[in-house]
CSV table of C-alpha atoms and ligand atoms in Angstrom, one decimal:
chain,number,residue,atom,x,y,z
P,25,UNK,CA,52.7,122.8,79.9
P,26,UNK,CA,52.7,125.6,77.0
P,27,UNK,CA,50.4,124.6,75.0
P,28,UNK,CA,46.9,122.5,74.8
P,29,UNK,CA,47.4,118.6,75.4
P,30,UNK,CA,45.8,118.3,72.4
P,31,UNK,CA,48.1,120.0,70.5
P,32,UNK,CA,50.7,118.2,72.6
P,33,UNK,CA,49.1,115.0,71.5
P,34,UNK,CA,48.8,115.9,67.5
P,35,UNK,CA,52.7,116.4,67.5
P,36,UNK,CA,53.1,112.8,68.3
P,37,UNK,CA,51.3,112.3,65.0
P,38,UNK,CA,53.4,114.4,63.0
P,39,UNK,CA,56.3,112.3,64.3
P,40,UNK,CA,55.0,109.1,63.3
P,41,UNK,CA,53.4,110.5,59.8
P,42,UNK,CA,56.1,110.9,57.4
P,43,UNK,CA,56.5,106.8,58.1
P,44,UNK,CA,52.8,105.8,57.7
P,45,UNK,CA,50.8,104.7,54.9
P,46,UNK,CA,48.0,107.0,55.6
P,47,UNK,CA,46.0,108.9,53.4
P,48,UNK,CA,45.7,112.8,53.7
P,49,UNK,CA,41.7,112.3,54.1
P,50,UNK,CA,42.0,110.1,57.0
P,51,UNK,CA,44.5,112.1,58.6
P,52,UNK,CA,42.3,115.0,58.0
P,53,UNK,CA,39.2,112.6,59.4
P,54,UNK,CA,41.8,111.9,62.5
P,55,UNK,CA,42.7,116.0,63.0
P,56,UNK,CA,39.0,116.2,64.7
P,57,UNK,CA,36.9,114.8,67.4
P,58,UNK,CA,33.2,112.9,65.9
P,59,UNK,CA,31.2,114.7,68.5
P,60,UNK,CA,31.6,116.5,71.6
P,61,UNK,CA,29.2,117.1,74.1
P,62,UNK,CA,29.1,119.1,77.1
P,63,UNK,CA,26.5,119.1,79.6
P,64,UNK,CA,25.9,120.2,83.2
P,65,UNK,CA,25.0,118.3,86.3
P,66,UNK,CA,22.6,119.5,89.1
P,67,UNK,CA,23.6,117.3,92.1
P,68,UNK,CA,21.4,117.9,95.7
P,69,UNK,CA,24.0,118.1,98.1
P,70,UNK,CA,23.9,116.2,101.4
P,71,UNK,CA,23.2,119.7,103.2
P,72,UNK,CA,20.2,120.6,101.0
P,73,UNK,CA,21.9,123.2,98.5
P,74,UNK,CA,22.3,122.5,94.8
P,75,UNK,CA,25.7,122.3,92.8
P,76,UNK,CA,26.0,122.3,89.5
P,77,UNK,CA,28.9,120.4,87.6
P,78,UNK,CA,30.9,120.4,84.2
P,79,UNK,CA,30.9,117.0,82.3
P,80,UNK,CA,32.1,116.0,79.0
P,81,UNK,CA,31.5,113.1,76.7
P,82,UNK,CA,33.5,113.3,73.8
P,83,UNK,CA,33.6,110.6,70.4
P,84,UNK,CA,37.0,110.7,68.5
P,85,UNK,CA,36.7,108.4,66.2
P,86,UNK,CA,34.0,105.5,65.6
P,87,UNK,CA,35.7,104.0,62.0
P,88,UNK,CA,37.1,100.1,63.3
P,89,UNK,CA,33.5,100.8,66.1
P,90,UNK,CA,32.1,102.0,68.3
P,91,UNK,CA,34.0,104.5,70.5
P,92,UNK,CA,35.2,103.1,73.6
P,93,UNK,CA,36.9,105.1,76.6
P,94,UNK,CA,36.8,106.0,80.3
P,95,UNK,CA,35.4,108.6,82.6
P,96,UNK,CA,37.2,110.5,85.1
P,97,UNK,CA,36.1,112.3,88.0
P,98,UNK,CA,38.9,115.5,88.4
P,99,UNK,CA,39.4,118.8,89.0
P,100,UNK,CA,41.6,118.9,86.5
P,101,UNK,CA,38.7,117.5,83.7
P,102,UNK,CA,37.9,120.3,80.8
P,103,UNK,CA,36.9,119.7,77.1
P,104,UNK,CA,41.2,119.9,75.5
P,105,UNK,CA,41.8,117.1,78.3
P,106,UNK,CA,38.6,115.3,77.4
P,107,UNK,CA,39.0,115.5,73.4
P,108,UNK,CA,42.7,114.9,74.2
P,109,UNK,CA,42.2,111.4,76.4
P,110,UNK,CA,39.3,110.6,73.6
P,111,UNK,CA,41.9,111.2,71.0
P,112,UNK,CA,44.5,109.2,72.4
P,113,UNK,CA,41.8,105.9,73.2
P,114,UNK,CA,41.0,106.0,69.5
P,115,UNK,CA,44.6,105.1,68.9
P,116,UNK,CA,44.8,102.6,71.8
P,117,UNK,CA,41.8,100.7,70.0
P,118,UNK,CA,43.7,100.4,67.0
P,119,UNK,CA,47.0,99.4,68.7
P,120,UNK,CA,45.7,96.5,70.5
P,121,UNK,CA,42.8,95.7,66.9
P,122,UNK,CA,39.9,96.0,69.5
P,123,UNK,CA,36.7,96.2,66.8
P,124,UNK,CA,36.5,99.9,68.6
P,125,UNK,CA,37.1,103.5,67.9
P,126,UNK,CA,38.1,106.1,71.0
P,127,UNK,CA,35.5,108.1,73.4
P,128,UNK,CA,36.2,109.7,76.2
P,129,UNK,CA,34.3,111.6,79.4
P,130,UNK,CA,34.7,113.0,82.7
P,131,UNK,CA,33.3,115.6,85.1
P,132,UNK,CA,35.3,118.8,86.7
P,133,UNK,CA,34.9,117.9,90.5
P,134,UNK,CA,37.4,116.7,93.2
P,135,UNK,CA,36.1,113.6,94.3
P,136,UNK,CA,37.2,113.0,97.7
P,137,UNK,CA,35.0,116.0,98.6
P,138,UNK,CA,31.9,114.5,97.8
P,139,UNK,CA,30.0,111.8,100.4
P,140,UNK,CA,28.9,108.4,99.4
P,141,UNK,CA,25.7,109.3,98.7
P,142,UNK,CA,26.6,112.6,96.8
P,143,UNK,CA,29.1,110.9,94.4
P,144,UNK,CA,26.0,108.4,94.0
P,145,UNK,CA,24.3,111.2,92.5
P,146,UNK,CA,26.7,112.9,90.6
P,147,UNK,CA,27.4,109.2,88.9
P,148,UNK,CA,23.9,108.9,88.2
P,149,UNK,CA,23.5,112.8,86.8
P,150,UNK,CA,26.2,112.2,84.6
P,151,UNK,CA,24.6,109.2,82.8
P,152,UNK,CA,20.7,110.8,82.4
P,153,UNK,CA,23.4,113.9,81.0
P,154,UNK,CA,24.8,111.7,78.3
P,155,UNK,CA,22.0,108.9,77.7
P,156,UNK,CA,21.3,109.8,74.5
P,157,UNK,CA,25.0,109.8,73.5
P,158,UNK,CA,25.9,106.6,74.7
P,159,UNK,CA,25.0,103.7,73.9
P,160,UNK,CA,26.3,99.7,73.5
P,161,UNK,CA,26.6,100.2,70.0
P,162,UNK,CA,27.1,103.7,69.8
P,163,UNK,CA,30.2,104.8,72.9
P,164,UNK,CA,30.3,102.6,75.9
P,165,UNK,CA,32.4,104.3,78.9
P,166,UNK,CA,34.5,102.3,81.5
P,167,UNK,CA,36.4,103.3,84.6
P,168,UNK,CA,39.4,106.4,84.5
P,169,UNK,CA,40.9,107.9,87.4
P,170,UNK,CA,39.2,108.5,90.6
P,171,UNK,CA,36.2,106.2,88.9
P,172,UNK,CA,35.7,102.2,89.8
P,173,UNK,CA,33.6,99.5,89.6
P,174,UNK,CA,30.5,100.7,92.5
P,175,UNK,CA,30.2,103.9,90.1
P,176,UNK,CA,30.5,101.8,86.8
P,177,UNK,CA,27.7,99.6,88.7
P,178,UNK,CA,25.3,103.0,89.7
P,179,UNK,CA,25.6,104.2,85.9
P,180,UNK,CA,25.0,101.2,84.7
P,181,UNK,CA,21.9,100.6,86.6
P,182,UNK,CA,20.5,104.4,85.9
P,183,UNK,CA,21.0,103.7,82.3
P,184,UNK,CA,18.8,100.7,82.4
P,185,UNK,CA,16.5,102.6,84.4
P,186,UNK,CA,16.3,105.4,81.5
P,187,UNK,CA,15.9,102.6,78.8
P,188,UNK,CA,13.3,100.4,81.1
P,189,UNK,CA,15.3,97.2,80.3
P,190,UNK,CA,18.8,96.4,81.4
P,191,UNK,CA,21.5,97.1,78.9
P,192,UNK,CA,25.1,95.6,80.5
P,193,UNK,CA,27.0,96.3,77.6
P,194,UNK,CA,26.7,99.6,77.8
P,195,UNK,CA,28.9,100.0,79.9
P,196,UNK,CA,32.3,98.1,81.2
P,197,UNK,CA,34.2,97.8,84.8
P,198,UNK,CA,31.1,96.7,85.6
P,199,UNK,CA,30.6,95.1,89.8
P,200,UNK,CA,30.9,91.2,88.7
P,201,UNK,CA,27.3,91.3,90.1
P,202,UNK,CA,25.9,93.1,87.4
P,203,UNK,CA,27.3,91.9,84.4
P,204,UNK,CA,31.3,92.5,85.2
P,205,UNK,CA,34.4,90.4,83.9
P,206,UNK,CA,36.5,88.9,86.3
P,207,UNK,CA,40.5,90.4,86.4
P,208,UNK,CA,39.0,94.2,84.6
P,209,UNK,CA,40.1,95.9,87.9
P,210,UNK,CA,44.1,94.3,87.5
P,211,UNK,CA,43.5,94.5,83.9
P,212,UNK,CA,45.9,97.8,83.1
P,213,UNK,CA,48.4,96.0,85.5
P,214,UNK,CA,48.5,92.8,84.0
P,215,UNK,CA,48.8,94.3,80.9
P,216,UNK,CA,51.5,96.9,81.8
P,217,UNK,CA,53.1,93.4,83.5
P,218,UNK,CA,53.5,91.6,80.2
P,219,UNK,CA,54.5,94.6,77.9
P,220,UNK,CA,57.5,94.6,80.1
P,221,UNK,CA,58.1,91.0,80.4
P,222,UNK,CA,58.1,90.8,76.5
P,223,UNK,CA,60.7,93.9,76.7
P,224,UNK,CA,62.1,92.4,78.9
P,225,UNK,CA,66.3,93.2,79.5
P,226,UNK,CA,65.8,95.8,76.9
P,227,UNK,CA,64.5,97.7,79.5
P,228,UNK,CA,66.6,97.0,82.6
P,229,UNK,CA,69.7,96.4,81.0
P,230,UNK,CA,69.8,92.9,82.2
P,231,UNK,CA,70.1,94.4,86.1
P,232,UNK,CA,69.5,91.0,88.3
P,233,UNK,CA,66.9,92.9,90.5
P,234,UNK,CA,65.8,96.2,89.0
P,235,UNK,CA,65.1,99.0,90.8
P,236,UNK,CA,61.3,100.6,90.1
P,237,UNK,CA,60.0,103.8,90.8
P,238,UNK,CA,56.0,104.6,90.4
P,239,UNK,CA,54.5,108.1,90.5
P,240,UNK,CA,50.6,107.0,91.2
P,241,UNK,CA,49.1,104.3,94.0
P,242,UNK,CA,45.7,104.2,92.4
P,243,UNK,CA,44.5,101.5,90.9
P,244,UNK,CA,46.9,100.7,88.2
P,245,UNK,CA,50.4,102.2,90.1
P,246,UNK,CA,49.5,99.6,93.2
P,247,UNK,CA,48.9,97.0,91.3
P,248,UNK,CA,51.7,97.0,89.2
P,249,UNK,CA,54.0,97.9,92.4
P,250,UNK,CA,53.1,94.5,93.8
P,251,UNK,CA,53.0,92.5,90.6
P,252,UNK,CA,56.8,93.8,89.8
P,253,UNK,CA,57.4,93.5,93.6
P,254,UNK,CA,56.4,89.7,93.3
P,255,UNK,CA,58.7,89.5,90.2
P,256,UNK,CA,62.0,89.9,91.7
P,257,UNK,CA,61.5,93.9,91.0
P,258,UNK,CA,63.4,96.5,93.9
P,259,UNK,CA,60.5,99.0,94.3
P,260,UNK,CA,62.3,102.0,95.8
P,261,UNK,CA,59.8,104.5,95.4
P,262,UNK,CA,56.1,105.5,95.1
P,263,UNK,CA,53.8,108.0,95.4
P,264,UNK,CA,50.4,109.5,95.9
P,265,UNK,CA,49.0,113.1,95.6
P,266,UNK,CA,49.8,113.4,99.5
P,267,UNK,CA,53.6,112.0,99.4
P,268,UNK,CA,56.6,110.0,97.8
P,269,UNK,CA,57.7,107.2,100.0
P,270,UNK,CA,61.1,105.7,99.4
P,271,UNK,CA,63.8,103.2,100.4
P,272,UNK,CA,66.8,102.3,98.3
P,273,UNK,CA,66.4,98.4,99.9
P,274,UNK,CA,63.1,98.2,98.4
P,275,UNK,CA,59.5,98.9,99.8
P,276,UNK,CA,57.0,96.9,101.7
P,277,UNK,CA,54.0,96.6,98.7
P,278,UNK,CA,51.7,94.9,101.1
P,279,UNK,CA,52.1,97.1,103.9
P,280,UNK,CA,52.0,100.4,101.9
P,281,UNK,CA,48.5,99.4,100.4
P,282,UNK,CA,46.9,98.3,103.5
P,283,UNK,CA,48.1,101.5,104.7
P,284,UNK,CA,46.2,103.5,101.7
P,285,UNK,CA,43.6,101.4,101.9
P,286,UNK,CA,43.2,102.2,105.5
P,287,UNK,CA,43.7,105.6,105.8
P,288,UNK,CA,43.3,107.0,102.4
P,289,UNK,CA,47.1,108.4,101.5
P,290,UNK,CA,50.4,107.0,101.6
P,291,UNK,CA,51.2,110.3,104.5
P,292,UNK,CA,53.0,108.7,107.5
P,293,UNK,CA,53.9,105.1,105.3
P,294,UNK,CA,54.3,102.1,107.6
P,295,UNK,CA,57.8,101.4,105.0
P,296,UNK,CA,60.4,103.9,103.9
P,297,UNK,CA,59.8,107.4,104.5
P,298,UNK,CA,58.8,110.3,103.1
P,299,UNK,CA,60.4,112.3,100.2
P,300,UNK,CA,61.0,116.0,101.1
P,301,UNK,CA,59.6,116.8,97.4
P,302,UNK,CA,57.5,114.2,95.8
P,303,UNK,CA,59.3,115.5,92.7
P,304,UNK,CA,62.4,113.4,93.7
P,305,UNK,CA,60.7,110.4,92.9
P,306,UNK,CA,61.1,111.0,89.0
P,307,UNK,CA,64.6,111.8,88.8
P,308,UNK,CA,66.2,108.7,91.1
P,309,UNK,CA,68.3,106.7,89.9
P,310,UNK,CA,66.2,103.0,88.9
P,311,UNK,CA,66.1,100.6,85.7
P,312,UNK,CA,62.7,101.9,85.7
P,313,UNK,CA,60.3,104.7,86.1
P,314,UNK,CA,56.6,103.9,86.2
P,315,UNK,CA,54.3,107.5,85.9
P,316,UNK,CA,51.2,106.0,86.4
P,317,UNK,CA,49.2,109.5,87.4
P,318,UNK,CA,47.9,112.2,85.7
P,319,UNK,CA,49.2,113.7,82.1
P,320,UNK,CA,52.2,116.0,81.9
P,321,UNK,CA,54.2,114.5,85.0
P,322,UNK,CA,57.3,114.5,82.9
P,323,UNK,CA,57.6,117.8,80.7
P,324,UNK,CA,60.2,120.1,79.1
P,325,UNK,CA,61.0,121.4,83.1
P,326,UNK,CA,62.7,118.2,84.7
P,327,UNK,CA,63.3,115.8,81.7
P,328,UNK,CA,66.6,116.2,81.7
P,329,UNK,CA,67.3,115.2,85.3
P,330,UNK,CA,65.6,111.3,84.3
P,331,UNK,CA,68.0,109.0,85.4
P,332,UNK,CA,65.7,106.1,84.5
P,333,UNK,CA,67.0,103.8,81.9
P,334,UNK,CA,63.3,103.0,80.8
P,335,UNK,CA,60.1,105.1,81.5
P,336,UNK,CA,56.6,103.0,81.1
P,337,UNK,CA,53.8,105.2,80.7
P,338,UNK,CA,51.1,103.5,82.8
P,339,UNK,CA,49.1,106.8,82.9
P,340,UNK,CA,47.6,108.8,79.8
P,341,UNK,CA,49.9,111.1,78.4
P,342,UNK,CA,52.8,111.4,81.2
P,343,UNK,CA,55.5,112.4,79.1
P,344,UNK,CA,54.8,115.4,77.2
P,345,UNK,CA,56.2,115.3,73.5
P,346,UNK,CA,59.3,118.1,74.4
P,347,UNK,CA,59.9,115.8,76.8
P,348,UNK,CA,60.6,112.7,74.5
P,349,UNK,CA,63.1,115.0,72.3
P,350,UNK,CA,65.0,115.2,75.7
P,351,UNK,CA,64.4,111.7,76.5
P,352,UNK,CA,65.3,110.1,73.4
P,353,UNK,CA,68.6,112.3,73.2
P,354,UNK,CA,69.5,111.2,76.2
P,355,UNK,CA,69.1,107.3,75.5
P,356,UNK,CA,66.1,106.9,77.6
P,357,UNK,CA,63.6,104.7,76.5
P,358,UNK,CA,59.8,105.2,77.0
P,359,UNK,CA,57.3,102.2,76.5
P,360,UNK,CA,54.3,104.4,75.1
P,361,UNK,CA,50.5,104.9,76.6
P,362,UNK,CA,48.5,103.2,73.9
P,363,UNK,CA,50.7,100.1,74.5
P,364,UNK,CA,51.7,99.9,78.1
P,365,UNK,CA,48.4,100.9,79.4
P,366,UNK,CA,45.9,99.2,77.0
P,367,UNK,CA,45.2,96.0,79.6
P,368,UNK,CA,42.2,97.7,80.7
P,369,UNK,CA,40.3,98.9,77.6
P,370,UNK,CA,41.6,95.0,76.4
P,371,UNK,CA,39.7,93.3,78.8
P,372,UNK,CA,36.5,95.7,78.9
P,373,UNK,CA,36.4,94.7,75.4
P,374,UNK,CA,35.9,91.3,76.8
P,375,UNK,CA,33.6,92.7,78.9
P,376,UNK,CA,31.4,93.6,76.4
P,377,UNK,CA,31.7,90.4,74.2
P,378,UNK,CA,30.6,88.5,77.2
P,379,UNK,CA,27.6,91.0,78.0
P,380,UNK,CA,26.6,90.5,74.0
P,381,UNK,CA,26.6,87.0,74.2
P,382,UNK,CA,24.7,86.5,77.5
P,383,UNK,CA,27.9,84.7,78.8
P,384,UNK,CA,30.2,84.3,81.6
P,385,UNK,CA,33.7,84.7,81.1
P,386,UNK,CA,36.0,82.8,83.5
P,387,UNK,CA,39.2,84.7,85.2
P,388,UNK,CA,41.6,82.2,83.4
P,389,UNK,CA,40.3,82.9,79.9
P,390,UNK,CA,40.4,86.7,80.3
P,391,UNK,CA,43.9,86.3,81.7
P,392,UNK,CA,45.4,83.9,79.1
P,393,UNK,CA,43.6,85.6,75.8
P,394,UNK,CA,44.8,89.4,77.5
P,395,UNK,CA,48.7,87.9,77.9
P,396,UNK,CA,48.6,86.5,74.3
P,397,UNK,CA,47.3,89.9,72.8
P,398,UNK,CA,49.5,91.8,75.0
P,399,UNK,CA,52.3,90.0,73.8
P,400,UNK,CA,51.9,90.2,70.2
P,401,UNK,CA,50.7,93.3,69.8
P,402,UNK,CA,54.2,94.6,71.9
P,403,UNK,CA,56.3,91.9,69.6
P,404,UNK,CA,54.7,93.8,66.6
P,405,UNK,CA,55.6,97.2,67.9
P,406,UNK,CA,59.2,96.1,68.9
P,407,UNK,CA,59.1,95.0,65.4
P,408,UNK,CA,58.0,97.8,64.0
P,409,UNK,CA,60.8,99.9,65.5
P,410,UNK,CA,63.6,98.0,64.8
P,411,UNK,CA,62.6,97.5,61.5
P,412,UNK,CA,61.8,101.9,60.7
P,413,UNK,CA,64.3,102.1,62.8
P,414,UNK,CA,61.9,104.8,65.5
P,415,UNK,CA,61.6,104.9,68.9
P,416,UNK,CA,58.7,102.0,70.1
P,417,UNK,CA,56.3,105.2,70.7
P,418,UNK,CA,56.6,106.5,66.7
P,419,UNK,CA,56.3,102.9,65.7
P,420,UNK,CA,53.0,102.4,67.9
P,421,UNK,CA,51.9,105.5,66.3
P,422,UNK,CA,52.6,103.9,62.8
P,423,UNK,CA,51.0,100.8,63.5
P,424,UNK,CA,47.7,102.3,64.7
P,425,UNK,CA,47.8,105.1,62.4
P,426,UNK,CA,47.8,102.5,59.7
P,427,UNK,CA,45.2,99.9,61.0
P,428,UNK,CA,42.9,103.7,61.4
P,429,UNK,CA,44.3,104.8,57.5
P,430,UNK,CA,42.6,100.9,56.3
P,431,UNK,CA,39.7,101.2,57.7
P,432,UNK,CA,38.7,104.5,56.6
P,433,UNK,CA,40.0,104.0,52.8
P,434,UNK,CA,38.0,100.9,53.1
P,435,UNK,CA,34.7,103.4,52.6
P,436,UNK,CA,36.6,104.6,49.5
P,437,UNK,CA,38.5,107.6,49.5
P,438,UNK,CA,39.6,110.3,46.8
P,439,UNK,CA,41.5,107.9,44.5
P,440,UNK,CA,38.3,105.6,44.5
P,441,UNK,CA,36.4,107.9,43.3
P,442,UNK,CA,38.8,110.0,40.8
P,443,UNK,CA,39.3,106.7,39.5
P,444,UNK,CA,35.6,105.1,39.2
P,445,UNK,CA,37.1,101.9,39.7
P,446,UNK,CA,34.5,99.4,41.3
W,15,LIG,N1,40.3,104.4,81.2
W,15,LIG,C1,41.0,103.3,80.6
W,15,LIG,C2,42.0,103.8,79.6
W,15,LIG,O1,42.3,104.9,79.5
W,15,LIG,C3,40.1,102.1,80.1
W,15,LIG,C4,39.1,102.5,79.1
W,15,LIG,C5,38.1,101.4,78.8
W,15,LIG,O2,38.2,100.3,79.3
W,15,LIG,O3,37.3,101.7,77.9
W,15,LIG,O4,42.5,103.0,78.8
């Protein structure tokens, strides 16, 4: 990519402001993160030396509450792609009208090269790091790539430590041990499931079993592969960071995960083989094209070569925005980030309400209230753009930019006060 993400990510903005009703203040209010923090993690190594970390936590926004957002463990993790993710959670919150503004953290590390116990540390450094930034009322952090629910549980438990009472709510993706929701860890699945049931043959082209390729077998990506695979969906291809397994008759979901799960990669799969490039994955011919990875996977270099009919943007950010000029040219359709991925920061909302209230949610509660908001907050977006006439990611933009412009001119901006009207 060229340029920052972030500057990536304010262009999709610019695409969706000459449409909003949004006031200059709040757009100015929008153009900058609330607070961002950096800080540095000693961790004890399991051989006796020391090594110091990078994290992040950043606030966006806290206007409709308090910010809300993941942490990521990554190489890849600096303060652009931490503002950036922050950025782009604070317009996920408004999409889906969680009572929530957008947050964001992460560390700079490659987990896989940490043991057990050293990640335990490093989950517990980060939280002493951040303690006074977080808080249930203030930011409350959930699970992001190469994060889950044991290191949601450690930080949990180390925040209660520091605040000598136990405080669930701080914190979502929780163990269901300690205060967790059942269905959170299938919750961006699920979601990603309905958005594309309510889309429905808008997306396929009405193909009687449509073919799926996924970029991702992480949480989310594997999920959804067997959820779509149990839907009458041909999965042809996925991926991992070690290799692209495909097979035009359609994969072996069950198989492939036991496989990960077993051995760690998708290398040497048990169905289908390998891809010479893992690139090829992106640019075979499917109804759809699922990047549920890392941001940037589809940029200004291979957009052209899509041969997807829909792309649905599991991860954050995986089409970059000169991408979507190519995209949209060429007729593809993309079901935007803040919508198709927002299951998960839906049900960690629930998370908290249950935590708040001293409650126990059951798993078919938290399934049927994420389907019904999933569903009408996609049947306002498809409304949205047929109505504007955009694409669905400029009227997701609209929608959230307008829900953010309300609440802020709710606290009275310029015209309230040139006016003195009460
Ligand atoms: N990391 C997830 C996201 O990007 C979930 C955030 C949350 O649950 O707060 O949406």
């Amino acid at each position: 990519m060229s340029d920052s993400l972030l500057a990536d990510a304010g262009r999709r903005l610019d695409a969706a402001r000459p449409e909003a009703r949004i006031s200059e203040e709040a757009l100015a209010r929008l153009s900058q993160p609330r607070s961002s923090l950096k800080v540095s993690i000693p961790v004890r190594m399991d051989n006796g030396t020391l090594k110091v970390f990078p994290g992040y936590r950043v606030r966006h926004n806290s206007t409709r509450g308090p910010a809300k957002g993941g942490i990521r463990f990554h190489p890849r993790v600096d303060m652009d792609e931490t503002i950036t993710l922050a950025y782009w959670m604070t317009f996920k919150t408004a999409i889906m009208d969680l009572p929530f503004g957008g947050g964001k953290g992460g560390v700079t590390v490659d987990p896989k090269t940490l043991s057990m116990a050293e990640l335990e540390r490093l989950s517990r450094g980060y939280v002493a790091a951040v303690a006074d930034a977080i808080g249930p009322d203030t930011d409350i952090p959930a699970p992001d790539v190469a994060t889950n629910e044991l290191v949601m549980g450690w930080m949990a438990d180390e925040y209660a430590k520091i605040h000598r009472r136990s405080v669930p709510a701080v914190i979502t993706g929780k163990p269901l041990a300690l205060g967790g929701i059942p269905g959170r860890s299938s919750a961006t699945s699920d979601g990603a499931l309905h958005v594309i049931r309510e889309l429905g043959a808008t997306l396929t082209g009405g193909a009687e079993e449509p073919r799926v390729a996924i970029q991702g077998f992480g949480n989310a990506g594997a999920q959804l592969a067997q959820s779509l695979a149990d839907d009458n969906y041909r999965v042809v291809a996925v991926s991992d960071s070690s290799a692209a397994v495909h097979d035009p008759e359609g994969l072996d979901i069950t198989a492939l995960r036991k496989h990960k799960s077993e051995t760690g990669s998708l290398a040497d799969p048990p169905s289908g083989s390998e891809l010479d490039d893992p690139e090829e994955l992106l640019i075979l011919e499917v109804e759809l094209l699922v990047p549920a990875a890392l941001e940037g996977a589809i940029h200004e270099g291979n957009a052209d070569r899509i041969q997807a009919r829909t792309i649905v943007e599991v991860a954050n950010g995986p089409v970059t925005s000169a991408a979507d000029e190519i995209l949209d040219e060429a007729g593809v359709k993309v079901v935007p980030d803040i919508l198709a991925n927002a299951g998960g920061v839906t049900v960690s909302w629930y998370e908290w309400v249950q935590n708040r209230q001293g409650d126990r949610w059951t798993e078919a509660t938290v399934r049927s209230r994420l389907r019904e908001r999933m569903v009408n907050q996609t049947q306002q977006v498809r409304a949205l753009s047929r109505e504007r006439e955009v694409p669905l990611r400029t009227a997701a933009w609209i929608l959230a930019l307008e829900r953010l412009g309300e609440a802020m001119d709710a606290t009275g901006n310029e015209r309230t006060f040139r006016s003195g009207s009460s």
